[in-house]
PDB file of C-alpha atoms in Angstrom:
ATOM      1  CA  MET A   1      -0.006   0.001   0.043  1.00 71.00           C
ATOM      2  CA  LEU A   2       2.887   2.336   0.759  1.00 76.00           C
ATOM      3  CA  ARG A   3       4.412   1.764  -2.675  1.00 79.00           C
ATOM      4  CA  PHE A   4       1.017   2.367  -4.297  1.00 76.00           C
ATOM      5  CA  THR A   5       0.600   5.659  -2.365  1.00 80.00           C
ATOM      6  CA  LEU A   6       4.084   6.871  -3.256  1.00 85.00           C
ATOM      7  CA  GLU A   7       3.515   6.076  -6.952  1.00 82.00           C
ATOM      8  CA  ARG A   8       0.268   8.005  -6.921  1.00 81.00           C
ATOM      9  CA  LEU A   9       1.941  10.907  -5.081  1.00 86.00           C
ATOM     10  CA  VAL A  10       4.748  11.145  -7.664  1.00 87.00           C
ATOM     11  CA  GLY A  11       2.149  10.987 -10.419  1.00 86.00           C
ATOM     12  CA  MET A  12       0.228  13.820  -8.767  1.00 86.00           C
ATOM     13  CA  ILE A  13       3.337  15.999  -8.646  1.00 88.00           C
ATOM     14  CA  VAL A  14       4.221  15.309 -12.294  1.00 90.00           C
ATOM     15  CA  THR A  15       0.590  16.050 -13.284  1.00 89.00           C
ATOM     16  CA  MET A  16       0.681  19.402 -11.464  1.00 88.00           C
ATOM     17  CA  VAL A  17       3.903  20.381 -13.229  1.00 89.00           C
ATOM     18  CA  LEU A  18       2.340  19.614 -16.679  1.00 90.00           C
ATOM     19  CA  VAL A  19      -0.894  21.280 -15.742  1.00 88.00           C
ATOM     20  CA  SER A  20       0.934  24.447 -14.658  1.00 89.00           C
ATOM     21  CA  MET A  21       2.539  24.582 -18.112  1.00 89.00           C
ATOM     22  CA  MET A  22      -0.860  24.121 -19.750  1.00 88.00           C
ATOM     23  CA  VAL A  23      -2.422  26.780 -17.626  1.00 85.00           C
ATOM     24  CA  PHE A  24       0.281  29.290 -18.464  1.00 86.00           C
ATOM     25  CA  LEU A  25      -0.044  28.458 -22.124  1.00 85.00           C
ATOM     26  CA  ILE A  26      -3.799  29.046 -21.993  1.00 80.00           C
ATOM     27  CA  MET A  27      -3.085  32.398 -20.387  1.00 77.00           C
ATOM     28  CA  GLU A  28      -0.898  33.275 -23.277  1.00 78.00           C
ATOM     29  CA  ILE A  29      -3.245  32.153 -26.081  1.00 76.00           C
ATOM     30  CA  PRO A  30      -5.556  35.224 -26.211  1.00 71.00           C
ATOM     31  CA  PRO A  31      -4.208  37.861 -28.617  1.00 70.00           C
ATOM     32  CA  GLY A  32      -2.593  40.853 -26.945  1.00 69.00           C
ATOM     33  CA  ASP A  33      -1.981  41.325 -23.261  1.00 72.00           C
ATOM     34  CA  TYR A  34      -2.973  43.507 -20.380  1.00 74.00           C
ATOM     35  CA  ALA A  35      -0.772  46.304 -21.615  1.00 76.00           C
ATOM     36  CA  ASP A  36      -3.029  46.844 -24.565  1.00 72.00           C
ATOM     37  CA  ARG A  37      -6.115  46.809 -22.368  1.00 71.00           C
ATOM     38  CA  TYR A  38      -4.540  49.158 -19.833  1.00 72.00           C
ATOM     39  CA  ALA A  39      -3.511  51.656 -22.533  1.00 72.00           C
ATOM     40  CA  PHE A  40      -6.993  51.607 -24.053  1.00 66.00           C
ATOM     41  CA  ARG A  41      -8.634  52.293 -20.682  1.00 67.00           C
ATOM     42  CA  LYS A  42      -6.117  54.981 -19.604  1.00 67.00           C
ATOM     43  CA  TYR A  43      -6.126  57.000 -22.878  1.00 61.00           C
ATOM     44  CA  SER A  44      -9.521  56.273 -24.376  1.00 63.00           C
ATOM     45  CA  GLY A  45     -11.536  59.466 -24.741  1.00 58.00           C
ATOM     46  CA  THR A  46      -8.588  61.741 -23.774  1.00 61.00           C
ATOM     47  CA  GLY A  47      -7.603  62.584 -27.332  1.00 61.00           C
ATOM     48  CA  ILE A  48      -3.979  61.505 -26.599  1.00 66.00           C
ATOM     49  CA  ALA A  49      -2.520  59.334 -29.363  1.00 66.00           C
ATOM     50  CA  ILE A  50      -1.150  56.016 -28.157  1.00 69.00           C
ATOM     51  CA  THR A  51       2.081  54.909 -29.793  1.00 70.00           C
ATOM     52  CA  GLU A  52       3.625  51.507 -29.847  1.00 73.00           C
ATOM     53  CA  ALA A  53       6.346  52.861 -27.719  1.00 78.00           C
ATOM     54  CA  ASP A  54       3.838  53.777 -25.053  1.00 71.00           C
ATOM     55  CA  ILE A  55       2.444  50.244 -25.016  1.00 75.00           C
ATOM     56  CA  GLU A  56       5.943  48.758 -24.845  1.00 78.00           C
ATOM     57  CA  ALA A  57       6.702  51.006 -21.869  1.00 80.00           C
ATOM     58  CA  ILE A  58       3.564  49.780 -20.103  1.00 75.00           C
ATOM     59  CA  ARG A  59       4.441  46.211 -21.014  1.00 77.00           C
ATOM     60  CA  HIS A  60       7.915  46.635 -19.460  1.00 78.00           C
ATOM     61  CA  ASP A  61       6.446  48.104 -16.314  1.00 78.00           C
ATOM     62  CA  PHE A  62       4.211  45.056 -15.881  1.00 75.00           C
ATOM     63  CA  GLY A  63       7.043  42.656 -16.742  1.00 78.00           C
ATOM     64  CA  LEU A  64       5.220  41.398 -19.870  1.00 77.00           C
ATOM     65  CA  ASP A  65       8.156  42.018 -22.199  1.00 78.00           C
ATOM     66  CA  LYS A  66      10.126  39.086 -20.878  1.00 81.00           C
ATOM     67  CA  PRO A  67      10.200  35.801 -22.913  1.00 83.00           C
ATOM     68  CA  MET A  68       7.294  33.434 -22.125  1.00 84.00           C
ATOM     69  CA  ALA A  69       9.544  30.677 -20.731  1.00 87.00           C
ATOM     70  CA  LEU A  70      11.267  33.126 -18.288  1.00 88.00           C
ATOM     71  CA  ARG A  71       7.880  34.465 -17.139  1.00 86.00           C
ATOM     72  CA  TYR A  72       6.619  30.917 -16.533  1.00 89.00           C
ATOM     73  CA  VAL A  73       9.675  30.037 -14.402  1.00 89.00           C
ATOM     74  CA  ASP A  74       9.299  33.246 -12.409  1.00 88.00           C
ATOM     75  CA  TRP A  75       5.552  32.633 -11.965  1.00 87.00           C
ATOM     76  CA  ILE A  76       5.721  29.003 -10.884  1.00 89.00           C
ATOM     77  CA  GLY A  77       8.827  29.573  -8.796  1.00 89.00           C
ATOM     78  CA  ASN A  78       7.153  32.364  -6.808  1.00 87.00           C
ATOM     79  CA  ILE A  79       4.154  30.150  -6.285  1.00 88.00           C
ATOM     80  CA  VAL A  80       6.064  27.212  -5.009  1.00 87.00           C
ATOM     81  CA  LEU A  81       8.684  29.029  -2.956  1.00 86.00           C
ATOM     82  CA  HIS A  82       6.784  32.031  -1.700  1.00 84.00           C
ATOM     83  CA  GLY A  83       3.083  31.359  -2.275  1.00 84.00           C
ATOM     84  CA  ASP A  84       3.004  34.488  -4.529  1.00 85.00           C
ATOM     85  CA  PHE A  85       0.676  34.159  -7.446  1.00 86.00           C
ATOM     86  CA  GLY A  86       1.759  37.398  -9.069  1.00 83.00           C
ATOM     87  CA  GLN A  87       0.218  40.811  -9.619  1.00 82.00           C
ATOM     88  CA  ALA A  88      -3.471  41.371 -10.344  1.00 84.00           C
ATOM     89  CA  PHE A  89      -3.029  44.104 -12.948  1.00 79.00           C
ATOM     90  CA  ALA A  90      -6.629  45.329 -13.010  1.00 78.00           C
ATOM     91  CA  PHE A  91      -6.725  45.645  -9.257  1.00 80.00           C
ATOM     92  CA  GLU A  92      -3.197  47.008  -8.887  1.00 77.00           C
ATOM     93  CA  THR A  93      -2.466  44.625  -5.958  1.00 83.00           C
ATOM     94  CA  ASP A  94      -1.416  41.021  -5.311  1.00 86.00           C
ATOM     95  CA  VAL A  95      -3.467  38.115  -6.683  1.00 87.00           C
ATOM     96  CA  THR A  96      -3.758  36.596  -3.212  1.00 86.00           C
ATOM     97  CA  LYS A  97      -5.465  39.762  -1.922  1.00 85.00           C
ATOM     98  CA  VAL A  98      -7.920  39.814  -4.908  1.00 84.00           C
ATOM     99  CA  ILE A  99      -8.861  36.163  -4.481  1.00 86.00           C
ATOM    100  CA  GLY A 100      -8.898  36.388  -0.687  1.00 79.00           C
ATOM    101  CA  ASP A 101     -12.030  35.065   0.934  1.00 76.00           C
ATOM    102  CA  LYS A 102     -13.554  34.137  -2.455  1.00 83.00           C
ATOM    103  CA  ALA A 103     -11.222  31.156  -2.656  1.00 85.00           C
ATOM    104  CA  TRP A 104     -12.135  29.889   0.801  1.00 84.00           C
ATOM    105  CA  LEU A 105     -15.863  30.433   0.285  1.00 84.00           C
ATOM    106  CA  THR A 106     -15.622  28.606  -3.114  1.00 86.00           C
ATOM    107  CA  MET A 107     -13.893  25.691  -1.414  1.00 87.00           C
ATOM    108  CA  ALA A 108     -16.526  25.606   1.307  1.00 88.00           C
ATOM    109  CA  ILE A 109     -19.283  25.434  -1.324  1.00 88.00           C
ATOM    110  CA  LEU A 110     -17.385  22.711  -3.211  1.00 89.00           C
ATOM    111  CA  PHE A 111     -16.763  20.496  -0.243  1.00 89.00           C
ATOM    112  CA  GLY A 112     -20.121  21.158   1.314  1.00 90.00           C
ATOM    113  CA  THR A 113     -21.765  20.013  -1.897  1.00 91.00           C
ATOM    114  CA  LEU A 114     -19.578  16.888  -2.138  1.00 91.00           C
ATOM    115  CA  LEU A 115     -20.300  15.952   1.422  1.00 91.00           C
ATOM    116  CA  LEU A 116     -24.000  16.379   0.903  1.00 91.00           C
ATOM    117  CA  THR A 117     -23.972  14.423  -2.345  1.00 90.00           C
ATOM    118  CA  TYR A 118     -22.316  11.375  -0.895  1.00 90.00           C
ATOM    119  CA  LEU A 119     -24.137  11.365   2.451  1.00 91.00           C
ATOM    120  CA  VAL A 120     -27.447  11.383   0.626  1.00 89.00           C
ATOM    121  CA  SER A 121     -26.791   9.320  -2.514  1.00 87.00           C
ATOM    122  CA  ILE A 122     -24.826   6.289  -1.050  1.00 88.00           C
ATOM    123  CA  PRO A 123     -27.327   5.161   1.545  1.00 88.00           C
ATOM    124  CA  ILE A 124     -30.314   5.900  -0.697  1.00 87.00           C
ATOM    125  CA  GLY A 125     -28.750   4.114  -3.719  1.00 86.00           C
ATOM    126  CA  ILE A 126     -27.994   1.019  -1.538  1.00 86.00           C
ATOM    127  CA  TYR A 127     -31.577   1.082  -0.151  1.00 85.00           C
ATOM    128  CA  ALA A 128     -33.041   1.277  -3.627  1.00 84.00           C
ATOM    129  CA  ALA A 129     -31.011  -1.715  -4.808  1.00 84.00           C
ATOM    130  CA  VAL A 130     -31.935  -3.785  -1.754  1.00 83.00           C
ATOM    131  CA  ARG A 131     -35.657  -2.817  -2.202  1.00 81.00           C
ATOM    132  CA  ARG A 132     -35.541  -3.179  -5.993  1.00 79.00           C
ATOM    133  CA  ALA A 133     -38.966  -3.149  -7.789  1.00 75.00           C
ATOM    134  CA  SER A 134     -40.662  -1.821  -4.657  1.00 80.00           C
ATOM    135  CA  ALA A 135     -42.748   1.328  -4.352  1.00 82.00           C
ATOM    136  CA  ALA A 136     -39.795   3.052  -2.671  1.00 77.00           C
ATOM    137  CA  ASP A 137     -37.474   2.029  -5.504  1.00 76.00           C
ATOM    138  CA  TYR A 138     -39.852   3.413  -8.116  1.00 81.00           C
ATOM    139  CA  GLY A 139     -40.302   6.637  -6.187  1.00 81.00           C
ATOM    140  CA  LEU A 140     -36.535   7.147  -5.901  1.00 78.00           C
ATOM    141  CA  THR A 141     -36.205   6.416  -9.626  1.00 77.00           C
ATOM    142  CA  VAL A 142     -38.657   9.081 -10.517  1.00 80.00           C
ATOM    143  CA  PHE A 143     -36.861  11.580  -8.102  1.00 77.00           C
ATOM    144  CA  SER A 144     -33.476  10.754  -9.784  1.00 77.00           C
ATOM    145  CA  TYR A 145     -34.858  11.411 -13.256  1.00 77.00           C
ATOM    146  CA  LEU A 146     -36.385  14.705 -11.981  1.00 78.00           C
ATOM    147  CA  GLY A 147     -33.016  15.630 -10.599  1.00 74.00           C
ATOM    148  CA  LEU A 148     -31.301  14.986 -13.921  1.00 75.00           C
ATOM    149  CA  ALA A 149     -33.927  16.958 -15.831  1.00 78.00           C
ATOM    150  CA  LEU A 150     -34.341  20.029 -13.614  1.00 79.00           C
ATOM    151  CA  PRO A 151     -31.569  22.616 -14.164  1.00 81.00           C
ATOM    152  CA  ASN A 152     -29.803  23.845 -11.011  1.00 81.00           C
ATOM    153  CA  PHE A 153     -30.412  27.517 -11.676  1.00 80.00           C
ATOM    154  CA  LEU A 154     -34.105  26.837 -12.041  1.00 85.00           C
ATOM    155  CA  LEU A 155     -34.119  24.928  -8.666  1.00 84.00           C
ATOM    156  CA  ALA A 156     -32.327  27.871  -7.087  1.00 82.00           C
ATOM    157  CA  LEU A 157     -35.084  30.256  -8.316  1.00 84.00           C
ATOM    158  CA  ILE A 158     -37.756  27.973  -7.012  1.00 84.00           C
ATOM    159  CA  MET A 159     -36.087  27.821  -3.593  1.00 79.00           C
ATOM    160  CA  LEU A 160     -35.774  31.589  -3.383  1.00 77.00           C
ATOM    161  CA  TYR A 161     -39.420  32.088  -4.444  1.00 78.00           C
ATOM    162  CA  PHE A 162     -40.879  29.696  -1.828  1.00 77.00           C
ATOM    163  CA  ALA A 163     -38.575  30.940   0.917  1.00 71.00           C
ATOM    164  CA  ASN A 164     -39.875  34.443   0.294  1.00 69.00           C
ATOM    165  CA  LEU A 165     -43.508  33.257  -0.080  1.00 71.00           C
ATOM    166  CA  TRP A 166     -43.664  31.086   3.015  1.00 69.00           C
ATOM    167  CA  PHE A 167     -41.196  32.685   5.374  1.00 59.00           C
ATOM    168  CA  GLY A 168     -40.901  36.214   4.016  1.00 54.00           C
ATOM    169  CA  ALA A 169     -37.144  35.723   4.030  1.00 54.00           C
ATOM    170  CA  ASP A 170     -34.388  36.049   1.575  1.00 57.00           C
ATOM    171  CA  ILE A 171     -32.112  33.082   1.809  1.00 62.00           C
ATOM    172  CA  GLY A 172     -29.652  34.162  -0.876  1.00 65.00           C
ATOM    173  CA  GLY A 173     -25.992  34.901  -0.147  1.00 72.00           C
ATOM    174  CA  LEU A 174     -23.643  33.199   2.255  1.00 76.00           C
ATOM    175  CA  PHE A 175     -23.903  35.562   5.183  1.00 75.00           C
ATOM    176  CA  SER A 176     -26.556  37.466   7.112  1.00 75.00           C
ATOM    177  CA  ALA A 177     -26.746  41.265   6.870  1.00 72.00           C
ATOM    178  CA  GLY A 178     -23.833  42.793   8.656  1.00 71.00           C
ATOM    179  CA  MET A 179     -21.753  39.548   8.691  1.00 73.00           C
ATOM    180  CA  ALA A 180     -20.309  39.726   5.217  1.00 69.00           C
ATOM    181  CA  ASP A 181     -17.788  42.460   6.049  1.00 69.00           C
ATOM    182  CA  ALA A 182     -17.165  41.314   9.679  1.00 74.00           C
ATOM    183  CA  SER A 183     -13.774  39.774  10.579  1.00 76.00           C
ATOM    184  CA  TRP A 184     -13.633  35.999  10.786  1.00 75.00           C
ATOM    185  CA  SER A 185     -14.895  34.595  14.138  1.00 78.00           C
ATOM    186  CA  PHE A 186     -16.839  31.631  15.384  1.00 80.00           C
ATOM    187  CA  ALA A 187     -20.079  33.631  14.937  1.00 80.00           C
ATOM    188  CA  LYS A 188     -19.266  34.372  11.285  1.00 80.00           C
ATOM    189  CA  GLY A 189     -18.317  30.724  10.649  1.00 82.00           C
ATOM    190  CA  TRP A 190     -21.546  29.555  12.149  1.00 81.00           C
ATOM    191  CA  ASP A 191     -23.464  32.127  10.059  1.00 79.00           C
ATOM    192  CA  LEU A 192     -21.737  30.746   6.989  1.00 80.00           C
ATOM    193  CA  LEU A 193     -22.782  27.201   7.860  1.00 81.00           C
ATOM    194  CA  LYS A 194     -26.385  28.281   8.289  1.00 79.00           C
ATOM    195  CA  HIS A 195     -26.425  29.745   4.719  1.00 78.00           C
ATOM    196  CA  LEU A 196     -24.270  27.052   3.097  1.00 83.00           C
ATOM    197  CA  TRP A 197     -26.914  24.401   2.931  1.00 82.00           C
ATOM    198  CA  LEU A 198     -28.859  26.112   0.134  1.00 83.00           C
ATOM    199  CA  PRO A 199     -26.155  26.324  -2.559  1.00 85.00           C
ATOM    200  CA  ALA A 200     -24.910  22.919  -1.469  1.00 87.00           C
ATOM    201  CA  PHE A 201     -28.431  21.500  -1.888  1.00 87.00           C
ATOM    202  CA  VAL A 202     -28.899  23.103  -5.297  1.00 87.00           C
ATOM    203  CA  LEU A 203     -25.519  22.074  -6.639  1.00 87.00           C
ATOM    204  CA  ALA A 204     -25.866  18.558  -5.193  1.00 88.00           C
ATOM    205  CA  TRP A 205     -29.313  17.989  -6.691  1.00 86.00           C
ATOM    206  CA  SER A 206     -28.277  16.558 -10.038  1.00 83.00           C
ATOM    207  CA  ALA A 207     -25.209  14.789  -8.656  1.00 84.00           C
ATOM    208  CA  VAL A 208     -27.306  12.977  -6.029  1.00 86.00           C
ATOM    209  CA  ALA A 209     -29.749  11.911  -8.741  1.00 84.00           C
ATOM    210  CA  TYR A 210     -26.873  10.590 -10.923  1.00 84.00           C
ATOM    211  CA  GLN A 211     -25.039   8.808  -8.066  1.00 86.00           C
ATOM    212  CA  ILE A 212     -28.291   7.176  -6.851  1.00 85.00           C
ATOM    213  CA  GLN A 213     -28.689   5.551 -10.319  1.00 84.00           C
ATOM    214  CA  THR A 214     -25.014   4.545 -10.324  1.00 85.00           C
ATOM    215  CA  ILE A 215     -25.009   3.003  -6.886  1.00 86.00           C
ATOM    216  CA  ARG A 216     -28.358   1.282  -7.471  1.00 86.00           C
ATOM    217  CA  ALA A 217     -27.089  -0.395 -10.665  1.00 84.00           C
ATOM    218  CA  THR A 218     -23.720  -1.466  -9.288  1.00 85.00           C
ATOM    219  CA  MET A 219     -25.216  -2.637  -5.922  1.00 85.00           C
ATOM    220  CA  SER A 220     -27.834  -4.720  -7.806  1.00 84.00           C
ATOM    221  CA  ASP A 221     -25.063  -6.366  -9.740  1.00 84.00           C
ATOM    222  CA  GLU A 222     -23.021  -7.126  -6.638  1.00 80.00           C
ATOM    223  CA  LEU A 223     -26.003  -8.587  -4.764  1.00 81.00           C
ATOM    224  CA  ASN A 224     -26.300 -11.316  -7.456  1.00 79.00           C
ATOM    225  CA  LYS A 225     -22.735 -12.510  -7.041  1.00 79.00           C
ATOM    226  CA  LEU A 226     -21.775 -15.859  -5.531  1.00 80.00           C
ATOM    227  CA  SER A 227     -19.808 -14.297  -2.711  1.00 77.00           C
ATOM    228  CA  VAL A 228     -23.004 -12.753  -1.328  1.00 78.00           C
ATOM    229  CA  THR A 229     -24.867 -16.022  -1.720  1.00 78.00           C
ATOM    230  CA  ALA A 230     -22.061 -17.877   0.049  1.00 81.00           C
ATOM    231  CA  ALA A 231     -22.031 -15.319   2.936  1.00 77.00           C
ATOM    232  CA  ARG A 232     -25.785 -15.748   3.404  1.00 78.00           C
ATOM    233  CA  ALA A 233     -25.329 -19.549   3.448  1.00 81.00           C
ATOM    234  CA  ARG A 234     -22.750 -19.140   6.280  1.00 82.00           C
ATOM    235  CA  GLY A 235     -25.391 -17.195   8.311  1.00 79.00           C
ATOM    236  CA  VAL A 236     -23.713 -13.732   8.086  1.00 77.00           C
ATOM    237  CA  PRO A 237     -26.197 -11.136   9.381  1.00 80.00           C
ATOM    238  CA  GLU A 238     -27.818  -9.239   6.541  1.00 75.00           C
ATOM    239  CA  THR A 239     -26.654  -5.744   7.588  1.00 77.00           C
ATOM    240  CA  ARG A 240     -23.062  -6.849   8.034  1.00 80.00           C
ATOM    241  CA  LEU A 241     -23.162  -8.803   4.767  1.00 76.00           C
ATOM    242  CA  LEU A 242     -24.401  -5.723   2.809  1.00 79.00           C
ATOM    243  CA  ILE A 243     -21.675  -3.489   4.197  1.00 77.00           C
ATOM    244  CA  LYS A 244     -18.795  -5.950   4.051  1.00 73.00           C
ATOM    245  CA  TYR A 245     -19.350  -7.276   0.496  1.00 73.00           C
ATOM    246  CA  PRO A 246     -21.671  -5.626  -2.078  1.00 80.00           C
ATOM    247  CA  ALA A 247     -21.863  -2.052  -0.599  1.00 80.00           C
ATOM    248  CA  ARG A 248     -18.086  -1.801  -0.352  1.00 78.00           C
ATOM    249  CA  LEU A 249     -17.614  -2.612  -4.009  1.00 77.00           C
ATOM    250  CA  ALA A 250     -20.739  -0.853  -5.198  1.00 80.00           C
ATOM    251  CA  ILE A 251     -19.432   2.545  -4.229  1.00 82.00           C
ATOM    252  CA  ASN A 252     -16.241   2.213  -6.360  1.00 83.00           C
ATOM    253  CA  PRO A 253     -17.759   4.129  -9.317  1.00 82.00           C
ATOM    254  CA  VAL A 254     -18.729   6.971  -6.909  1.00 84.00           C
ATOM    255  CA  VAL A 255     -15.291   7.136  -5.366  1.00 85.00           C
ATOM    256  CA  SER A 256     -13.618   7.057  -8.786  1.00 82.00           C
ATOM    257  CA  THR A 257     -15.517  10.178  -9.945  1.00 83.00           C
ATOM    258  CA  ILE A 258     -14.755  12.504  -7.063  1.00 85.00           C
ATOM    259  CA  GLY A 259     -12.500  14.665  -9.249  1.00 83.00           C
ATOM    260  CA  PHE A 260     -15.182  14.810 -11.914  1.00 83.00           C
ATOM    261  CA  ASP A 261     -17.743  15.940  -9.360  1.00 85.00           C
ATOM    262  CA  VAL A 262     -15.444  18.766  -8.178  1.00 86.00           C
ATOM    263  CA  ASN A 263     -15.072  19.937 -11.815  1.00 84.00           C
ATOM    264  CA  ARG A 264     -18.807  19.700 -12.420  1.00 84.00           C
ATOM    265  CA  ILE A 265     -19.664  21.717  -9.416  1.00 85.00           C
ATOM    266  CA  PHE A 266     -17.235  24.460 -10.256  1.00 83.00           C
ATOM    267  CA  SER A 267     -18.659  24.582 -13.787  1.00 82.00           C
ATOM    268  CA  GLU A 268     -22.209  24.917 -12.519  1.00 83.00           C
ATOM    269  CA  LEU A 269     -21.440  27.267  -9.639  1.00 83.00           C
ATOM    270  CA  PRO A 270     -21.179  30.660 -11.549  1.00 81.00           C
ATOM    271  CA  ILE A 271     -24.785  30.675 -12.841  1.00 82.00           C
ATOM    272  CA  VAL A 272     -26.120  29.377  -9.445  1.00 83.00           C
ATOM    273  CA  ALA A 273     -24.032  32.056  -7.737  1.00 82.00           C
ATOM    274  CA  VAL A 274     -25.639  34.726  -9.798  1.00 79.00           C
ATOM    275  CA  VAL A 275     -29.095  33.545  -8.814  1.00 80.00           C
ATOM    276  CA  LEU A 276     -28.258  33.148  -5.095  1.00 79.00           C
ATOM    277  CA  GLY A 277     -26.013  36.183  -4.806  1.00 77.00           C
ATOM    278  CA  LEU A 278     -22.944  34.098  -3.795  1.00 77.00           C
ATOM    279  CA  THR A 279     -19.345  35.189  -3.560  1.00 74.00           C
ATOM    280  CA  GLU A 280     -17.192  32.821  -5.523  1.00 74.00           C
ATOM    281  CA  LEU A 281     -14.371  32.531  -8.040  1.00 80.00           C
ATOM    282  CA  GLY A 282     -16.314  31.868 -11.208  1.00 76.00           C
ATOM    283  CA  GLU A 283     -17.289  35.486 -12.008  1.00 76.00           C
ATOM    284  CA  LEU A 284     -13.757  36.656 -11.094  1.00 82.00           C
ATOM    285  CA  LEU A 285     -12.280  34.073 -13.519  1.00 81.00           C
ATOM    286  CA  LEU A 286     -14.528  35.285 -16.351  1.00 78.00           C
ATOM    287  CA  ASN A 287     -13.682  38.948 -15.690  1.00 79.00           C
ATOM    288  CA  ALA A 288      -9.940  38.088 -15.563  1.00 80.00           C
ATOM    289  CA  TYR A 289     -10.210  36.519 -18.968  1.00 77.00           C
ATOM    290  CA  LEU A 290     -12.086  39.484 -20.406  1.00 75.00           C
ATOM    291  CA  ASP A 291      -9.486  41.924 -18.967  1.00 75.00           C
ATOM    292  CA  LEU A 292      -6.478  39.700 -19.969  1.00 77.00           C
ATOM    293  CA  ASP A 293      -5.539  39.788 -16.255  1.00 80.00           C
ATOM    294  CA  MET A 294      -3.453  36.635 -16.771  1.00 82.00           C
ATOM    295  CA  TYR A 295      -2.105  35.997 -13.263  1.00 84.00           C
ATOM    296  CA  VAL A 296      -5.607  36.173 -11.705  1.00 86.00           C
ATOM    297  CA  ALA A 297      -7.016  33.702 -14.248  1.00 85.00           C
ATOM    298  CA  GLY A 298      -3.947  31.505 -13.928  1.00 86.00           C
ATOM    299  CA  ALA A 299      -4.109  31.417 -10.123  1.00 88.00           C
ATOM    300  CA  ILE A 300      -7.795  30.373 -10.152  1.00 87.00           C
ATOM    301  CA  LEU A 301      -7.288  27.714 -12.828  1.00 87.00           C
ATOM    302  CA  LEU A 302      -4.258  26.378 -11.011  1.00 88.00           C
ATOM    303  CA  MET A 303      -6.024  26.269  -7.627  1.00 87.00           C
ATOM    304  CA  LEU A 304      -9.054  24.434  -9.158  1.00 86.00           C
ATOM    305  CA  THR A 305      -6.809  21.957 -10.936  1.00 87.00           C
ATOM    306  CA  PHE A 306      -4.820  21.364  -7.750  1.00 88.00           C
ATOM    307  CA  VAL A 307      -8.022  20.524  -5.885  1.00 88.00           C
ATOM    308  CA  ILE A 308      -9.089  18.136  -8.641  1.00 87.00           C
ATOM    309  CA  VAL A 309      -5.706  16.441  -8.743  1.00 88.00           C
ATOM    310  CA  VAL A 310      -5.603  16.050  -4.906  1.00 88.00           C
ATOM    311  CA  MET A 311      -9.211  14.642  -4.911  1.00 87.00           C
ATOM    312  CA  ASN A 312      -8.192  12.166  -7.645  1.00 85.00           C
ATOM    313  CA  PHE A 313      -5.246  11.123  -5.514  1.00 86.00           C
ATOM    314  CA  ILE A 314      -7.539  10.619  -2.534  1.00 86.00           C
ATOM    315  CA  SER A 315      -9.925   8.697  -4.825  1.00 84.00           C
ATOM    316  CA  ASP A 316      -7.097   6.295  -5.910  1.00 82.00           C
ATOM    317  CA  ILE A 317      -6.169   5.613  -2.236  1.00 84.00           C
ATOM    318  CA  LEU A 318      -9.789   5.044  -1.264  1.00 82.00           C
ATOM    319  CA  LEU A 319     -10.318   2.720  -4.224  1.00 80.00           C
ATOM    320  CA  ALA A 320      -7.215   0.697  -3.289  1.00 77.00           C
ATOM    321  CA  TRP A 321      -8.545   0.395   0.262  1.00 77.00           C
ATOM    322  CA  LEU A 322     -12.065  -0.554  -0.817  1.00 74.00           C
ATOM    323  CA  ASP A 323     -10.982  -3.044  -3.501  1.00 69.00           C
ATOM    324  CA  PRO A 324      -7.495  -4.561  -3.099  1.00 66.00           C
ATOM    325  CA  ARG A 325      -7.662  -5.892  -6.659  1.00 64.00           C
ATOM    326  CA  ILE A 326      -7.055  -2.329  -7.892  1.00 62.00           C
ATOM    327  CA  LYS A 327      -3.818  -2.131  -5.893  1.00 58.00           C
ATOM    328  CA  LEU A 328      -2.619  -5.616  -6.957  1.00 52.00           C
ATOM    329  CA  GLY A 329      -3.347  -4.824 -10.596  1.00 51.00           C
ATOM    330  CA  ASN A 330      -0.805  -2.032 -10.487  1.00 55.00           C
ATOM    331  CA  ASN A 331       2.019  -4.180  -8.949  1.00 53.00           C
TER     332      ASN A 331
END
């Protein structure tokens, strides 16, 4: 197991190096750079003619005149050695200050959604498989199809409407009035948790529906295997039998898609954030692309990719623990 873990850890590091190169290349693909955008904003409407020399001087001030390879080495070196993601040109400050709480709040939404997804879908999927062809199974199947068909942003609008209709309350945002700008404390953290359930519920809706179907199918297949029949013949209690044999293997597809779920949540988050008035990184990423603010966009993409790679690493370790055949197959 130690060798398997070390191999996956080395693979994760190599993946992050390659991903950082790809992210930097993506940052370089759009034509022009922030110097062009800065010059246009500064001199537009002033009647002052902008020369190429002016743009080159701006480019030099921002350090954009260096070769791409050198800028990449400086960028990734500062991140690894100093935790410095570079300068946010449009905000005239460090990237870390611009991202600030938005990064932590986005991570809270991501992991809150993941936790809710698995806490709900795994037991319900197992129950549906065990009670296959029952009224409960048919009801859960209808629910899962509804979850796959109903867009998340529409669900968010419905939740906001009924919250206002029934309780006369606005449940949008991540903090109560007066808490958003307060310094971090236990009270602010508790206030965040009280508001976090709604975006987590909305974003987990379709994922829960999909995972219920996945677990139901794999669990049904595992229940028909000879190992389960033999365990029943030995008199193993039903609950212990379900947990030890079919359920342990039935959740393999769920564990293997943790990284995919993180990417899906982040992809769906911006439009849900607009509806619910959330503070997150999606809108900032879009604006950074439009402004050609490359270091802000690069930092967000790199952070997201890092989370996905780490979750895939955890997924591999969990899969090896749940099913030793996976570990043996790599030796």
